[in-house]
Amino acid sequence: MKYIEEINFIKKLYRNDEHVMLHAPIFMGNEKKYLDDCIDTTFVSSVGQYVDRFEKDISSYTGATRAVVCVNGTMALFMALKLCEVKPDDEIITQPLTFIATANAIAYCNAQPVFCDVDEETMGLSSRAVRKWLEENAELRADGCFDKKNGRRISAVVPMHTFGNPVKIDDFVKLCEEWKLALVEDAAESIGSFYKGRHTGTFGKVGCMSFNGNKTITCGGGGMVLFMDSELGEKAKHLTTQAKIPHRWEFRHDAIGYNLRMPNVNAALGCAQLECIDKILANKRETAMAYREYFSNSKEIKYFDEPKDCKSNFWFNSILLPNKKAQQEFLEETNDNGVQTRPIWELMNRLPMYKNCQCDDLKNAIMFADRVVNIPSGYRK
């Protein structure tokens, strides 16, 4: 086998000769205690002390003014776009190199994704590419930014912090101010990641997180919407809980709301997981440094390191193979021999439902799609 040394190194790193998973959840704290408390008190649904606590704990950890729980990261992003007043037929600029939830949340608003290229340094949306596309295709009017070709309003930009590596988000803050665009951060993969000392998800108008089973910390399923504007956060809480007017017994609603609430049992898991996040992140950083050192000696494989000015959570460690053929060989050999690896997502513009969306040349995105492999990145016991 061509990659037997890499396979043996990963198995040794994880002290597992049989099967090394890509990213299994780790439960080392008060998860069972808090879940038992939910059952004992009967507060297992969307009302309970852990829902309130998890929101406050995430706000404190990230530095956000307000955090609002959501049923999952996809719906958190959908809610963020609705709060930014994205309308049907609006255009939303994002990256093609992302999990499909990013594009789907835009489609749920009946809006149109526009795919711009990613940065080589971050694998996330390139502000240079977005600026170039806007300069060539958009115009500013008194009432906003519009596509010159079709007249559609361009209402938001959605960069995604790929695999926990922060994009150059301050560039997007400036760009969005210039072009009258809402900045929505897809921080689904980046809890514990910081750009210039500030947590991801707190730079834009709204930020979104995911706590799926394979994330750095998990609620089993769940998401969070982050705000620096407390009033917008309160609006989000209202709309995600069916826009119900608080009352002891009456059921009255003052807007079209959404049932996007996180159950108390999921929030209980989240509270326990967040208590352990520093230990989890330290463990994952040790793994990343071991990969960095090992692949520094490789002539063929390049380790994708954390970008400049960033502190990554190293959610997924990534390597770059020389070409598509080598990528496929590595994937086949590792998965056939007890090491779970996976390629990067299929580019959004290559999927049938998004194939007619506007794109730039996507040079870097195509390069990454043909070369990136994610290698085991979970907690090492």
CSV table of C-alpha atoms in Angstrom, one decimal:
chain,number,residue,atom,x,y,z
A,1,MET,CA,0.0,0.0,0.0
A,2,LYS,CA,1.2,3.5,-0.9
A,3,TYR,CA,0.0,5.1,2.3
A,4,ILE,CA,0.7,2.4,4.9
A,5,GLU,CA,3.0,4.7,6.9
A,6,GLU,CA,0.3,7.4,7.2
A,7,ILE,CA,-2.2,4.7,8.3
A,8,ASN,CA,0.1,3.3,10.9
A,9,PHE,CA,0.9,6.8,12.2
A,10,ILE,CA,-2.8,7.7,12.7
A,11,LYS,CA,-3.5,4.4,14.4
A,12,LYS,CA,-0.6,4.8,16.8
A,13,LEU,CA,-1.6,8.4,17.5
A,14,TYR,CA,-5.1,7.2,18.5
A,15,ARG,CA,-3.8,4.0,20.2
A,16,ASN,CA,-6.2,2.0,18.1
A,17,ASP,CA,-5.2,-0.7,15.8
A,18,GLU,CA,-8.7,-1.6,14.6
A,19,HIS,CA,-10.8,1.4,13.6
A,20,VAL,CA,-10.1,5.1,14.1
A,21,MET,CA,-13.2,7.2,13.6
A,22,LEU,CA,-13.2,10.6,12.0
A,23,HIS,CA,-14.7,12.5,14.9
A,24,ALA,CA,-16.6,10.7,17.6
A,25,PRO,CA,-18.3,12.7,20.4
A,26,ILE,CA,-16.7,12.6,23.8
A,27,PHE,CA,-18.6,12.6,27.1
A,28,MET,CA,-16.4,13.1,30.2
A,29,GLY,CA,-18.3,15.4,32.5
A,30,ASN,CA,-21.8,16.0,33.9
A,31,GLU,CA,-23.8,14.8,30.9
A,32,LYS,CA,-25.6,12.0,32.7
A,33,LYS,CA,-26.1,14.0,35.8
A,34,TYR,CA,-27.8,16.8,33.9
A,35,LEU,CA,-29.9,14.5,31.8
A,36,ASP,CA,-31.1,12.7,35.0
A,37,ASP,CA,-32.0,16.0,36.4
A,38,CYS,CA,-34.2,16.8,33.3
A,39,ILE,CA,-35.9,13.4,33.7
A,40,ASP,CA,-36.4,13.7,37.4
A,41,THR,CA,-37.9,17.2,37.1
A,42,THR,CA,-39.9,16.3,34.0
A,43,PHE,CA,-38.5,19.3,32.1
A,44,VAL,CA,-37.4,17.5,29.0
A,45,SER,CA,-38.9,19.7,26.3
A,46,SER,CA,-38.3,23.3,25.2
A,47,VAL,CA,-38.7,24.9,28.7
A,48,GLY,CA,-36.2,24.3,31.4
A,49,GLN,CA,-33.2,25.7,33.3
A,50,TYR,CA,-30.6,24.2,31.0
A,51,VAL,CA,-32.0,26.1,27.9
A,52,ASP,CA,-31.6,29.4,29.7
A,53,ARG,CA,-28.2,28.4,31.2
A,54,PHE,CA,-26.8,27.2,27.8
A,55,GLU,CA,-27.7,30.5,26.2
A,56,LYS,CA,-26.0,32.4,29.0
A,57,ASP,CA,-23.0,30.1,29.0
A,58,ILE,CA,-22.4,30.4,25.2
A,59,SER,CA,-22.8,34.2,25.4
A,60,SER,CA,-20.2,34.3,28.1
A,61,TYR,CA,-17.8,32.0,26.3
A,62,THR,CA,-18.0,33.7,22.9
A,63,GLY,CA,-18.4,37.3,24.1
A,64,ALA,CA,-21.8,37.6,22.3
A,65,THR,CA,-24.3,40.0,23.9
A,66,ARG,CA,-27.1,37.5,23.4
A,67,ALA,CA,-27.3,33.9,22.3
A,68,VAL,CA,-30.5,32.0,21.3
A,69,VAL,CA,-30.8,28.3,21.1
A,70,CYS,CA,-32.1,26.6,18.0
A,71,VAL,CA,-33.1,23.1,17.0
A,72,ASN,CA,-30.0,22.8,14.7
A,73,GLY,CA,-27.4,24.8,12.9
A,74,THR,CA,-29.3,24.8,9.6
A,75,MET,CA,-32.3,26.4,11.2
A,76,ALA,CA,-30.1,28.9,13.1
A,77,LEU,CA,-28.8,30.1,9.7
A,78,PHE,CA,-32.3,30.2,8.3
A,79,MET,CA,-33.4,32.3,11.3
A,80,ALA,CA,-30.3,34.6,10.9
A,81,LEU,CA,-31.3,35.3,7.2
A,82,LYS,CA,-34.9,36.0,8.2
A,83,LEU,CA,-33.7,38.4,10.9
A,84,CYS,CA,-31.6,40.2,8.2
A,85,GLU,CA,-34.8,40.6,6.2
A,86,VAL,CA,-33.8,38.5,3.3
A,87,LYS,CA,-36.7,38.5,0.8
A,88,PRO,CA,-37.7,36.0,-1.9
A,89,ASP,CA,-35.5,36.4,-5.1
A,90,ASP,CA,-32.8,38.2,-3.1
A,91,GLU,CA,-29.2,37.2,-3.9
A,92,ILE,CA,-27.0,36.0,-1.1
A,93,ILE,CA,-23.2,35.7,-1.7
A,94,THR,CA,-21.6,32.7,-0.1
A,95,GLN,CA,-19.0,30.0,-0.9
A,96,PRO,CA,-19.4,26.8,-2.9
A,97,LEU,CA,-17.0,25.0,-0.6
A,98,THR,CA,-19.3,24.3,2.3
A,99,PHE,CA,-21.8,21.9,3.9
A,100,ILE,CA,-25.1,22.0,2.0
A,101,ALA,CA,-26.9,23.6,5.0
A,102,THR,CA,-25.4,26.9,4.1
A,103,ALA,CA,-26.9,26.9,0.6
A,104,ASN,CA,-30.1,25.2,1.8
A,105,ALA,CA,-30.8,27.9,4.4
A,106,ILE,CA,-30.7,30.5,1.6
A,107,ALA,CA,-33.0,28.4,-0.5
A,108,TYR,CA,-35.5,28.1,2.4
A,109,CYS,CA,-35.8,31.9,2.2
A,110,ASN,CA,-36.6,31.5,-1.5
A,111,ALA,CA,-33.4,33.5,-2.2
A,112,GLN,CA,-30.6,32.8,-4.7
A,113,PRO,CA,-27.1,31.8,-3.7
A,114,VAL,CA,-24.2,33.4,-5.6
A,115,PHE,CA,-21.0,31.4,-5.2
A,116,CYS,CA,-17.7,33.2,-4.9
A,117,ASP,CA,-14.2,31.6,-4.5
A,118,VAL,CA,-12.5,30.8,-1.3
A,119,ASP,CA,-9.1,31.9,0.1
A,120,GLU,CA,-6.1,29.6,-0.2
A,121,GLU,CA,-5.1,30.5,3.3
A,122,THR,CA,-8.4,29.7,5.0
A,123,MET,CA,-10.6,27.5,2.7
A,124,GLY,CA,-13.3,30.1,3.6
A,125,LEU,CA,-15.0,32.7,1.5
A,126,SER,CA,-12.5,35.2,-0.1
A,127,SER,CA,-13.3,38.9,0.5
A,128,ARG,CA,-11.2,39.7,-2.5
A,129,ALA,CA,-13.3,37.4,-4.7
A,130,VAL,CA,-16.5,38.9,-3.3
A,131,ARG,CA,-15.3,42.4,-3.8
A,132,LYS,CA,-14.3,41.6,-7.4
A,133,TRP,CA,-17.7,40.1,-8.1
A,134,LEU,CA,-19.6,43.0,-6.7
A,135,GLU,CA,-17.5,45.5,-8.6
A,136,GLU,CA,-18.2,43.7,-11.9
A,137,ASN,CA,-21.8,42.7,-11.3
A,138,ALA,CA,-23.5,45.0,-8.7
A,139,GLU,CA,-24.4,48.6,-8.2
A,140,LEU,CA,-25.3,50.7,-5.1
A,141,ARG,CA,-28.6,52.5,-5.0
A,142,ALA,CA,-30.2,54.6,-2.3
A,143,ASP,CA,-32.2,51.6,-1.2
A,144,GLY,CA,-29.4,49.0,-1.3
A,145,CYS,CA,-27.2,46.8,-3.4
A,146,PHE,CA,-28.5,45.3,-6.7
A,147,ASP,CA,-27.4,42.9,-9.4
A,148,LYS,CA,-27.0,45.0,-12.6
A,149,LYS,CA,-27.9,42.1,-14.9
A,150,ASN,CA,-31.2,41.0,-13.4
A,151,GLY,CA,-32.2,43.7,-11.0
A,152,ARG,CA,-32.3,41.4,-8.0
A,153,ARG,CA,-31.4,42.9,-4.6
A,154,ILE,CA,-28.2,41.5,-3.1
A,155,SER,CA,-28.9,41.5,0.7
A,156,ALA,CA,-26.3,39.5,2.5
A,157,VAL,CA,-22.9,37.8,2.6
A,158,VAL,CA,-22.5,34.5,4.3
A,159,PRO,CA,-18.9,33.4,4.9
A,160,MET,CA,-18.3,30.0,6.5
A,161,HIS,CA,-15.4,29.2,8.8
A,162,THR,CA,-14.4,26.0,7.1
A,163,PHE,CA,-13.4,23.2,9.5
A,164,GLY,CA,-13.0,25.7,12.3
A,165,ASN,CA,-10.5,27.9,10.4
A,166,PRO,CA,-11.6,31.5,10.7
A,167,VAL,CA,-12.0,33.5,7.5
A,168,LYS,CA,-10.5,37.0,7.3
A,169,ILE,CA,-13.7,38.3,8.8
A,170,ASP,CA,-12.7,41.9,9.5
A,171,ASP,CA,-12.3,42.3,5.7
A,172,PHE,CA,-16.0,41.3,5.4
A,173,VAL,CA,-17.1,43.7,8.0
A,174,LYS,CA,-15.6,46.6,6.0
A,175,LEU,CA,-16.9,45.2,2.6
A,176,CYS,CA,-20.4,44.8,3.9
A,177,GLU,CA,-20.5,48.3,5.3
A,178,GLU,CA,-19.4,49.7,1.9
A,179,TRP,CA,-21.9,47.7,-0.1
A,180,LYS,CA,-24.9,47.9,2.3
A,181,LEU,CA,-25.0,44.2,2.9
A,182,ALA,CA,-25.8,42.2,6.0
A,183,LEU,CA,-23.0,40.0,7.3
A,184,VAL,CA,-24.1,36.6,8.5
A,185,GLU,CA,-21.4,34.3,9.9
A,186,ASP,CA,-21.8,30.6,9.4
A,187,ALA,CA,-19.8,29.6,12.5
A,188,ALA,CA,-21.3,26.1,12.6
A,189,GLU,CA,-17.9,24.4,12.8
A,190,SER,CA,-15.9,27.0,14.7
A,191,ILE,CA,-16.8,27.0,18.4
A,192,GLY,CA,-13.5,27.7,20.2
A,193,SER,CA,-12.0,29.4,17.1
A,194,PHE,CA,-10.8,33.0,17.4
A,195,TYR,CA,-9.8,35.7,14.8
A,196,LYS,CA,-7.4,38.3,16.2
A,197,GLY,CA,-8.5,37.3,19.7
A,198,ARG,CA,-12.2,37.6,19.1
A,199,HIS,CA,-14.5,34.6,18.9
A,200,THR,CA,-16.0,33.7,15.5
A,201,GLY,CA,-19.7,34.4,15.1
A,202,THR,CA,-19.5,37.8,16.9
A,203,PHE,CA,-18.3,40.0,14.0
A,204,GLY,CA,-21.4,39.9,11.8
A,205,LYS,CA,-25.0,41.1,12.3
A,206,VAL,CA,-25.8,37.5,13.2
A,207,GLY,CA,-23.6,34.4,13.8
A,208,CYS,CA,-24.7,30.8,13.8
A,209,MET,CA,-23.4,27.7,15.5
A,210,SER,CA,-24.1,23.9,15.3
A,211,PHE,CA,-23.9,21.3,18.0
A,212,ASN,CA,-24.4,18.2,15.8
A,213,GLY,CA,-23.1,14.9,17.0
A,214,ASN,CA,-19.8,15.3,15.2
A,215,LYS,CA,-19.0,18.8,16.3
A,216,THR,CA,-16.3,19.9,18.8
A,217,ILE,CA,-19.0,19.9,21.5
A,218,THR,CA,-22.4,18.4,20.9
A,219,CYS,CA,-26.0,18.5,22.1
A,220,GLY,CA,-26.8,15.5,20.0
A,221,GLY,CA,-28.4,18.0,17.7
A,222,GLY,CA,-28.9,21.7,18.1
A,223,GLY,CA,-27.7,25.2,17.1
A,224,MET,CA,-27.3,28.7,18.4
A,225,VAL,CA,-27.8,32.2,17.0
A,226,LEU,CA,-25.4,34.8,18.3
A,227,PHE,CA,-26.0,38.6,18.5
A,228,MET,CA,-24.1,41.7,19.6
A,229,ASP,CA,-27.4,43.5,19.3
A,230,SER,CA,-29.5,42.5,22.3
A,231,GLU,CA,-32.8,43.7,20.8
A,232,LEU,CA,-32.3,41.6,17.7
A,233,GLY,CA,-31.5,38.7,20.0
A,234,GLU,CA,-34.8,39.2,21.8
A,235,LYS,CA,-36.6,39.3,18.5
A,236,ALA,CA,-34.9,36.0,17.6
A,237,LYS,CA,-36.0,34.4,20.8
A,238,HIS,CA,-39.6,35.5,20.2
A,239,LEU,CA,-39.7,34.3,16.6
A,240,THR,CA,-38.1,30.9,17.3
A,241,THR,CA,-40.7,30.2,20.0
A,242,GLN,CA,-43.7,30.6,17.7
A,243,ALA,CA,-43.9,34.3,18.5
A,244,LYS,CA,-46.0,33.6,21.5
A,245,ILE,CA,-46.9,36.6,23.8
A,246,PRO,CA,-45.9,35.6,27.3
A,247,HIS,CA,-48.9,34.8,29.5
A,248,ARG,CA,-49.6,32.3,32.2
A,249,TRP,CA,-52.4,30.6,30.4
A,250,GLU,CA,-53.4,32.4,27.2
A,251,PHE,CA,-52.0,31.4,23.8
A,252,ARG,CA,-51.7,34.6,21.7
A,253,HIS,CA,-49.2,35.2,18.9
A,254,ASP,CA,-48.2,38.5,17.3
A,255,ALA,CA,-46.3,37.3,14.2
A,256,ILE,CA,-45.6,34.3,12.1
A,257,GLY,CA,-43.2,32.4,14.3
A,258,TYR,CA,-41.3,29.2,14.0
A,259,ASN,CA,-41.0,26.2,16.2
A,260,LEU,CA,-37.2,26.1,16.3
A,261,ARG,CA,-36.8,25.5,20.0
A,262,MET,CA,-34.0,23.3,21.5
A,263,PRO,CA,-35.3,20.8,24.0
A,264,ASN,CA,-34.0,21.1,27.6
A,265,VAL,CA,-32.4,17.6,27.4
A,266,ASN,CA,-30.2,18.7,24.5
A,267,ALA,CA,-29.3,22.0,26.3
A,268,ALA,CA,-28.4,19.9,29.3
A,269,LEU,CA,-25.9,18.0,27.2
A,270,GLY,CA,-24.6,21.3,25.8
A,271,CYS,CA,-24.0,22.8,29.3
A,272,ALA,CA,-22.0,19.7,30.4
A,273,GLN,CA,-20.0,19.7,27.2
A,274,LEU,CA,-19.2,23.4,27.4
A,275,GLU,CA,-17.8,22.8,30.9
A,276,CYS,CA,-15.2,20.6,29.3
A,277,ILE,CA,-14.4,22.6,26.2
A,278,ASP,CA,-11.0,23.9,27.2
A,279,LYS,CA,-9.8,20.3,27.8
A,280,ILE,CA,-11.3,19.2,24.5
A,281,LEU,CA,-9.7,22.0,22.6
A,282,ALA,CA,-6.3,21.4,24.2
A,283,ASN,CA,-6.5,17.7,23.3
A,284,LYS,CA,-7.4,18.5,19.7
A,285,ARG,CA,-4.6,21.1,19.4
A,286,GLU,CA,-2.1,18.4,20.6
A,287,THR,CA,-3.4,16.1,17.8
A,288,ALA,CA,-3.1,18.9,15.3
A,289,MET,CA,0.5,19.6,16.3
A,290,ALA,CA,1.4,15.9,15.9
A,291,TYR,CA,-0.1,16.0,12.4
A,292,ARG,CA,1.8,19.2,11.6
A,293,GLU,CA,5.1,17.7,12.6
A,294,TYR,CA,4.5,14.4,10.9
A,295,PHE,CA,3.4,15.8,7.6
A,296,SER,CA,6.2,18.4,7.6
A,297,ASN,CA,8.5,15.6,6.5
A,298,SER,CA,6.2,14.5,3.6
A,299,LYS,CA,7.2,15.4,0.0
A,300,GLU,CA,3.7,14.6,-1.3
A,301,ILE,CA,1.2,15.5,1.4
A,302,LYS,CA,0.7,19.0,2.8
A,303,TYR,CA,-0.9,19.6,6.2
A,304,PHE,CA,-3.4,22.5,6.2
A,305,ASP,CA,-2.4,24.6,9.2
A,306,GLU,CA,-4.3,27.4,11.0
A,307,PRO,CA,-4.3,30.7,9.1
A,308,LYS,CA,-2.5,33.8,10.2
A,309,ASP,CA,-4.1,35.8,13.0
A,310,CYS,CA,-6.3,32.8,13.8
A,311,LYS,CA,-6.7,30.4,16.7
A,312,SER,CA,-8.4,27.4,15.2
A,313,ASN,CA,-10.4,24.8,17.1
A,314,PHE,CA,-9.0,22.2,14.7
A,315,TRP,CA,-12.5,20.7,14.3
A,316,PHE,CA,-11.3,18.7,11.3
A,317,ASN,CA,-7.7,18.3,10.4
A,318,SER,CA,-7.1,18.5,6.7
A,319,ILE,CA,-4.4,17.4,4.3
A,320,LEU,CA,-3.9,18.2,0.7
A,321,LEU,CA,-2.9,15.5,-1.8
A,322,PRO,CA,-1.1,16.3,-5.0
A,323,ASN,CA,-4.1,15.7,-7.3
A,324,LYS,CA,-7.5,14.0,-7.6
A,325,LYS,CA,-6.0,10.6,-8.3
A,326,ALA,CA,-3.9,10.7,-5.1
A,327,GLN,CA,-6.8,11.9,-3.1
A,328,GLN,CA,-9.0,9.0,-4.2
A,329,GLU,CA,-6.1,6.5,-3.5
A,330,PHE,CA,-5.6,7.9,0.0
A,331,LEU,CA,-9.4,7.7,0.7
A,332,GLU,CA,-9.6,4.2,-0.5
A,333,GLU,CA,-6.5,2.9,1.4
A,334,THR,CA,-7.3,4.5,4.7
A,335,ASN,CA,-11.0,3.6,4.8
A,336,ASP,CA,-10.2,0.0,3.7
A,337,ASN,CA,-7.7,-0.3,6.5
A,338,GLY,CA,-9.5,1.0,9.6
A,339,VAL,CA,-8.9,4.7,9.4
A,340,GLN,CA,-12.0,6.8,8.6
A,341,THR,CA,-11.3,9.7,6.3
A,342,ARG,CA,-13.5,11.7,3.9
A,343,PRO,CA,-13.1,14.1,1.1
A,344,ILE,CA,-14.3,17.7,1.3
A,345,TRP,CA,-17.9,18.3,0.3
A,346,GLU,CA,-19.0,18.3,-3.3
A,347,LEU,CA,-19.1,21.9,-4.5
A,348,MET,CA,-22.5,23.5,-4.2
A,349,ASN,CA,-22.5,24.7,-7.8
A,350,ARG,CA,-22.0,21.1,-9.0
A,351,LEU,CA,-25.2,19.9,-7.3
A,352,PRO,CA,-28.4,19.7,-9.5
A,353,MET,CA,-30.4,22.2,-7.4
A,354,TYR,CA,-27.7,24.9,-7.5
A,355,LYS,CA,-26.1,24.3,-10.9
A,356,ASN,CA,-27.6,27.4,-12.4
A,357,CYS,CA,-26.5,29.8,-9.7
A,358,GLN,CA,-24.0,32.5,-10.5
A,359,CYS,CA,-20.4,31.8,-9.8
A,360,ASP,CA,-17.0,33.3,-10.4
A,361,ASP,CA,-14.1,31.1,-11.6
A,362,LEU,CA,-13.9,29.2,-8.3
A,363,LYS,CA,-10.3,28.4,-8.9
A,364,ASN,CA,-9.3,27.7,-5.3
A,365,ALA,CA,-12.6,25.9,-4.4
A,366,ILE,CA,-12.0,23.5,-7.3
A,367,MET,CA,-8.4,22.9,-6.3
A,368,PHE,CA,-9.5,22.1,-2.7
A,369,ALA,CA,-12.3,19.8,-3.8
A,370,ASP,CA,-9.8,17.8,-5.8
A,371,ARG,CA,-7.1,17.5,-3.2
A,372,VAL,CA,-8.4,17.8,0.4
A,373,VAL,CA,-8.9,14.9,2.7
A,374,ASN,CA,-10.2,15.2,6.3
A,375,ILE,CA,-8.3,12.8,8.7
A,376,PRO,CA,-9.3,11.7,12.2
A,377,SER,CA,-9.6,14.7,14.5
A,378,GLY,CA,-11.6,13.6,17.5
A,379,TYR,CA,-10.7,13.5,21.2
A,380,ARG,CA,-7.8,11.2,21.9
A,381,LYS,CA,-8.2,9.2,25.1
